[in-house]
mmCIF file of C-alpha atoms in Angstrom:
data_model
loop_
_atom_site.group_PDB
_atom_site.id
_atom_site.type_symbol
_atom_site.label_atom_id
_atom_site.label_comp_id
_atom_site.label_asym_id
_atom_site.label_seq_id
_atom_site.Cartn_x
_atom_site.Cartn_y
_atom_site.Cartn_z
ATOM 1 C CA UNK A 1 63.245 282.202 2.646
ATOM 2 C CA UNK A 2 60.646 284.118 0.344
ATOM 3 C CA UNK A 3 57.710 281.988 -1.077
ATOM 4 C CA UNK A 4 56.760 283.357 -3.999
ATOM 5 C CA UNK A 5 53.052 282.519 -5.502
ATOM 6 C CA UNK A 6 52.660 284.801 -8.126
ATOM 7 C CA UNK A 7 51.928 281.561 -10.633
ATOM 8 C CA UNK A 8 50.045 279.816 -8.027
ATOM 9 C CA UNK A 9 46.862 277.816 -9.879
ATOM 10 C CA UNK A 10 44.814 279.049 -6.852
ATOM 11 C CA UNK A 11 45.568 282.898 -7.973
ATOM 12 C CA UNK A 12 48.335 285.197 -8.282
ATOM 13 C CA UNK A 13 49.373 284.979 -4.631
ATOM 14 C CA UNK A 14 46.938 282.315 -3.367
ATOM 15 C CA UNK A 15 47.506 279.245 -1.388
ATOM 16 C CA UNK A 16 45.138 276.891 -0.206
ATOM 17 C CA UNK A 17 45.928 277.077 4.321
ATOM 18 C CA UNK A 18 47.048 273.497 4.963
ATOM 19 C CA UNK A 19 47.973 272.291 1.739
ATOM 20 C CA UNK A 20 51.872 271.971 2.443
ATOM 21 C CA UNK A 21 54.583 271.752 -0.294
ATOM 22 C CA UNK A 22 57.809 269.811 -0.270
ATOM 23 C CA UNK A 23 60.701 270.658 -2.842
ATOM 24 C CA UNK A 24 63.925 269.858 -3.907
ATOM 25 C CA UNK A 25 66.524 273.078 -3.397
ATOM 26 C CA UNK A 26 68.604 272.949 -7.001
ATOM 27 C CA UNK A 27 70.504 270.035 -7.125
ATOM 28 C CA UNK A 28 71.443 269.801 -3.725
ATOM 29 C CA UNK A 29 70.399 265.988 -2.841
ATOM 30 C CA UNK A 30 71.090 266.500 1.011
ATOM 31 C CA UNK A 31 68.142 269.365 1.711
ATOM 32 C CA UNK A 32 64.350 270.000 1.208
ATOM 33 C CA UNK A 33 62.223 272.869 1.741
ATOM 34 C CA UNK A 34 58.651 272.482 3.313
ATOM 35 C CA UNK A 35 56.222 275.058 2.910
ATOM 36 C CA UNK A 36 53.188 275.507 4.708
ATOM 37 C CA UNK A 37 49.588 276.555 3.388
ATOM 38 C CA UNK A 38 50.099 280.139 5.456
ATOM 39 C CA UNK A 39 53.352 280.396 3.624
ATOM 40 C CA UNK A 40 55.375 279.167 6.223
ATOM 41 C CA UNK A 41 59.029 277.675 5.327
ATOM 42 C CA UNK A 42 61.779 275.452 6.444
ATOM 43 C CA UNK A 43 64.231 273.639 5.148
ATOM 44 C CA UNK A 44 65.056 269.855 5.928
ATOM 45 C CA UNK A 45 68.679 268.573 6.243
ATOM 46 C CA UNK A 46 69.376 264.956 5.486
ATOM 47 C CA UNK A 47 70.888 262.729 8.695
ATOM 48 C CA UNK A 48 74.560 262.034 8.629
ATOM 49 C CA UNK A 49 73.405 258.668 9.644
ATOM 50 C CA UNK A 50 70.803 257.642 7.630
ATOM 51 C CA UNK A 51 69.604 258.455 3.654
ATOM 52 C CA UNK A 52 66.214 258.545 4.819
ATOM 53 C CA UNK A 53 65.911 260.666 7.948
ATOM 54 C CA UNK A 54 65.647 264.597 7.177
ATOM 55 C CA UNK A 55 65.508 266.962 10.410
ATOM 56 C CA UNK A 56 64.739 271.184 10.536
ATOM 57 C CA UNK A 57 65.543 273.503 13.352
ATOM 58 C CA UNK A 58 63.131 272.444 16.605
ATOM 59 C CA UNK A 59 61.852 274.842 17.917
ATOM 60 C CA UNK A 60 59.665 272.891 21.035
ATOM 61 C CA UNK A 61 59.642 269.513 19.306
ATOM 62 C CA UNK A 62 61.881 267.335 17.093
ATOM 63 C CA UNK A 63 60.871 267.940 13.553
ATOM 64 C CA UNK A 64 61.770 265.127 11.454
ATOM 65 C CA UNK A 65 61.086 264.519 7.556
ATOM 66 C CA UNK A 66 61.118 260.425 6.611
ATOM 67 C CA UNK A 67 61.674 258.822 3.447
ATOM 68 C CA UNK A 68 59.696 255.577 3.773
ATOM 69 C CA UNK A 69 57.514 253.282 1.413
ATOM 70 C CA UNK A 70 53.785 252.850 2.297
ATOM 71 C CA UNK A 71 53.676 249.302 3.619
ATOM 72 C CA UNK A 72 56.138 246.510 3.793
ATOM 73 C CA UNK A 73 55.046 245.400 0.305
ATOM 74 C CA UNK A 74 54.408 248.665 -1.554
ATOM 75 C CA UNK A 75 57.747 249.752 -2.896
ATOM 76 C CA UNK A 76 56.069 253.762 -3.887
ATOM 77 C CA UNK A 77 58.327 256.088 -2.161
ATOM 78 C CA UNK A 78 56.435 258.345 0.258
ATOM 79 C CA UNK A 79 57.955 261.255 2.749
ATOM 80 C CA UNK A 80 56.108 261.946 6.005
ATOM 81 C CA UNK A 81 56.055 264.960 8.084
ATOM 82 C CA UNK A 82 56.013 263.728 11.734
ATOM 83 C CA UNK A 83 53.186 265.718 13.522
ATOM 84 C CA UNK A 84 52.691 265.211 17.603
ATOM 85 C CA UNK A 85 50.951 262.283 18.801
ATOM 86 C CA UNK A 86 51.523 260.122 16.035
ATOM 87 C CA UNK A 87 49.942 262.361 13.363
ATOM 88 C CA UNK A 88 51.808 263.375 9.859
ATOM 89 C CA UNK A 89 51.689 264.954 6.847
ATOM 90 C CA UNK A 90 52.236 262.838 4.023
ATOM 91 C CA UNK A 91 54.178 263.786 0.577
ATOM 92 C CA UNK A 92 54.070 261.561 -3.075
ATOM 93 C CA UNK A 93 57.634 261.112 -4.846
ATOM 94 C CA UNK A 94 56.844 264.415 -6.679
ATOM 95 C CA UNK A 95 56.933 266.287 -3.440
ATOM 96 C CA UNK A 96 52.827 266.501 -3.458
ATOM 97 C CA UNK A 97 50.849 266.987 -0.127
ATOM 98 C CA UNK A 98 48.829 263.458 -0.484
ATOM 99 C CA UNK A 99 47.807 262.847 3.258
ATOM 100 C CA UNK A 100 47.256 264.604 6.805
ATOM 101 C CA UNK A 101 46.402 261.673 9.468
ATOM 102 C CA UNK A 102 45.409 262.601 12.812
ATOM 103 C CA UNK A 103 46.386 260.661 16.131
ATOM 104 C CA UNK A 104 42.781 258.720 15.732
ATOM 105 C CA UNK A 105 44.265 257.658 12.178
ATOM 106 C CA UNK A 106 41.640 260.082 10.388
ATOM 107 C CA UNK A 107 43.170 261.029 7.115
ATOM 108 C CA UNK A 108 42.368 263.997 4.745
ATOM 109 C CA UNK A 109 43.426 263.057 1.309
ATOM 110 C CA UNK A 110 44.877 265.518 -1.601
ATOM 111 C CA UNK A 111 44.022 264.384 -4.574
ATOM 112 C CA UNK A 112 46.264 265.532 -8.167
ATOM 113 C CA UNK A 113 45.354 265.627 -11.930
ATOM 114 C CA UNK A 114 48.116 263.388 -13.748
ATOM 115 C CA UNK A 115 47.959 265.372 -16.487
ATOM 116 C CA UNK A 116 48.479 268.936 -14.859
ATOM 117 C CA UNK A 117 49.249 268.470 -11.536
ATOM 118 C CA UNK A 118 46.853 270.333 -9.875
ATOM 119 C CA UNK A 119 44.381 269.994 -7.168
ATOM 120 C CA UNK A 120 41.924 267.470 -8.299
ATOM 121 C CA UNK A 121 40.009 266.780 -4.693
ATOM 122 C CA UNK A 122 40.211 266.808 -0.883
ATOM 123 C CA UNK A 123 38.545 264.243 0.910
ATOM 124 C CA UNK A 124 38.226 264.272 4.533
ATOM 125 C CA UNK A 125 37.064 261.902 7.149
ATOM 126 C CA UNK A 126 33.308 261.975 7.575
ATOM 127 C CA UNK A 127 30.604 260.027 9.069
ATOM 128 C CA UNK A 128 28.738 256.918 7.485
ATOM 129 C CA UNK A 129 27.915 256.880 3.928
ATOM 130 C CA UNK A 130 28.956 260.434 3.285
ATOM 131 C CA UNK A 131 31.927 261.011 1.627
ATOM 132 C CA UNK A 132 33.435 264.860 2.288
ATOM 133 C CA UNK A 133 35.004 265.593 -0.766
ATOM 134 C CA UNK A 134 35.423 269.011 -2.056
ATOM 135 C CA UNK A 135 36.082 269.275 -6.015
ATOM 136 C CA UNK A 136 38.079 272.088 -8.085
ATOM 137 C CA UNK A 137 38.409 272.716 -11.393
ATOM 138 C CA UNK A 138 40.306 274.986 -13.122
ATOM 139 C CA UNK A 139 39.909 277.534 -16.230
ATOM 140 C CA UNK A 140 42.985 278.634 -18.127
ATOM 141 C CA UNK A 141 45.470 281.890 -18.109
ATOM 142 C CA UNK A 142 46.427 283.073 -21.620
ATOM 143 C CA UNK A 143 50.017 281.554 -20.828
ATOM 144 C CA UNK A 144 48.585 277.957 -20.585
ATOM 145 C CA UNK A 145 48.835 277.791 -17.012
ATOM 146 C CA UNK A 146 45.672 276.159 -15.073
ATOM 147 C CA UNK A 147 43.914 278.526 -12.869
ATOM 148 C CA UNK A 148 40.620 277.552 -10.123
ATOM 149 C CA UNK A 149 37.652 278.639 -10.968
ATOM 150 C CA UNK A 150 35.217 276.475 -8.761
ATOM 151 C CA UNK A 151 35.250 274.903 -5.827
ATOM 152 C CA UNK A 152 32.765 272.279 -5.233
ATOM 153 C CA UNK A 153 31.637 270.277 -2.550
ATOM 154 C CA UNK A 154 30.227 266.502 -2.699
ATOM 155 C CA UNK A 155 26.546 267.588 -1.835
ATOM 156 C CA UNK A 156 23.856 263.962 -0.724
ATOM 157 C CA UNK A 157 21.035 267.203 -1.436
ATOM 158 C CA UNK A 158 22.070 267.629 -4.995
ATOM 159 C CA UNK A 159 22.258 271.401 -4.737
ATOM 160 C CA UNK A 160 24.309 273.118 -6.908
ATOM 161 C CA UNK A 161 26.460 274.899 -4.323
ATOM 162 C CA UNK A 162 30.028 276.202 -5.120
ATOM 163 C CA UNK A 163 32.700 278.922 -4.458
ATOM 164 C CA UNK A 164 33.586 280.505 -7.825
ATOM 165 C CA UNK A 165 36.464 282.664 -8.677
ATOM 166 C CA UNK A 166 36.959 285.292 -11.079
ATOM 167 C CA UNK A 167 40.249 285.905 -12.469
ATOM 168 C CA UNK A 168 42.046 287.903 -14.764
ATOM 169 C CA UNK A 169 43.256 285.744 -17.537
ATOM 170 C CA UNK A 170 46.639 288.072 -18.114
ATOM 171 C CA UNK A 171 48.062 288.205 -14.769
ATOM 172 C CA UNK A 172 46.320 285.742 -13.134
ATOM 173 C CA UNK A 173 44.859 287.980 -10.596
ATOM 174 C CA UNK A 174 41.933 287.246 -8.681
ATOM 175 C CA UNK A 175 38.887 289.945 -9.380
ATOM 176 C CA UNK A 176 36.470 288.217 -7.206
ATOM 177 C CA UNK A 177 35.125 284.786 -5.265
ATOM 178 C CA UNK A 178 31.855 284.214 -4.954
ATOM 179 C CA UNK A 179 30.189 282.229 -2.567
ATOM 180 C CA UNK A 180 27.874 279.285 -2.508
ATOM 181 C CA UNK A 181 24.939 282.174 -0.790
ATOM 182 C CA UNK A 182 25.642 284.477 -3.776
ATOM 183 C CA UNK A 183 27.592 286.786 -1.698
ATOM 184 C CA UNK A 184 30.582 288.288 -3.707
ATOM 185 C CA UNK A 185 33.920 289.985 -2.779
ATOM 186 C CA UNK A 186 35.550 291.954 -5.406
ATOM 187 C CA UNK A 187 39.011 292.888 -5.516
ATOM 188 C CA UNK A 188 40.826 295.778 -7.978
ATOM 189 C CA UNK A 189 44.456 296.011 -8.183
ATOM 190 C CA UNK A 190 46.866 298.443 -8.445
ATOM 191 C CA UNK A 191 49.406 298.714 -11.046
ATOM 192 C CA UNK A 192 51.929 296.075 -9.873
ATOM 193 C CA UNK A 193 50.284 294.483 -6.983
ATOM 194 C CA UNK A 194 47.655 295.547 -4.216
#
């Protein structure tokens, strides 16, 4: 399996590491490939006995893809990625990583723009009154395509700290990320890749 990112909105190549990715392969109703934020990849084959059990390879665990509904009276189709100890990873009917919930039931939420698709927000657990959300937004490539440009975290200080990225609006290459200390790393490609 080769994952290809060259049109990924995080940079030509980028992923965001634990943002996973389910998606259909063609037409083929009966299979669906996970990948993983390090670029990771499996693929899912349904159960012979049920439409809504998927399985993969195990390697030291049974890995097992369900096609469920939220609650008993929510009728939104959701898949979940069963993690040990009761944890998962949870997808949206558009394949979408929504939801990571721990065994303590401590969920990290993905949040999507309707209109694009993208990353909107993460939101992880956090103590009291704080809420740990971390917002992007996104310039544009001269193709139309989104591409991040900030990342943002909720701040109770009011501080204007974020991660920027520099990209070139062509290829989509990033040039350099700053971060929220001023500290920059620049990057210079070669003609047709690093």
């Amino acid at each position: 399996i080769i994952v290809d990112r060259r049109t990924s909105a995080f940079g030509k190549g980028w992923w965001l590491d634990g943002l996973e990715q389910l998606a259909t392969i063609g037409s083929d109703p009966n299979h669906l490939l996970w990948v993983g934020g390090d670029g990771s990849a499996k693929v899912y084959t349904k159960s012979l006995q049920s439409d809504s059990v998927w399985t993969a390879p195990s390697i030291d665990r049974p890995d097992t893809l369900l096609k469920t509904h939220e609650s008993a009276t929510d009728t939104t189709t959701i898949y979940r990625r069963l993690l040990r100890a009761l944890g998962y990873v949870e997808f949206n009917v558009l394949y979408q990583h929504t939801k990571t919930v721990n065994r303590l039931g401590h969920a990290t939420r993905f949040v999507y723009d309707p209109a694009t698709g993208v990353l909107d927000s993460i939101v992880v657990p956090a103590p009291g009154l704080y809420k740990g959300t971390y917002a992007f937004t996104y310039g544009t490539l001269t193709n139309g395509n989104p591409i991040l440009s900030t990342v943002r975290p909720h701040d109770l200080r009011a501080q204007v700290r974020h991660t920027s990225f520099t990209t070139d609006p062509a290829t989509g290459d990033i040039m350099s990320i700053t971060d929220p200390d001023g500290a920059r790393v620049q990057y210079r490609w070669a003609t047709g890749g690093v």
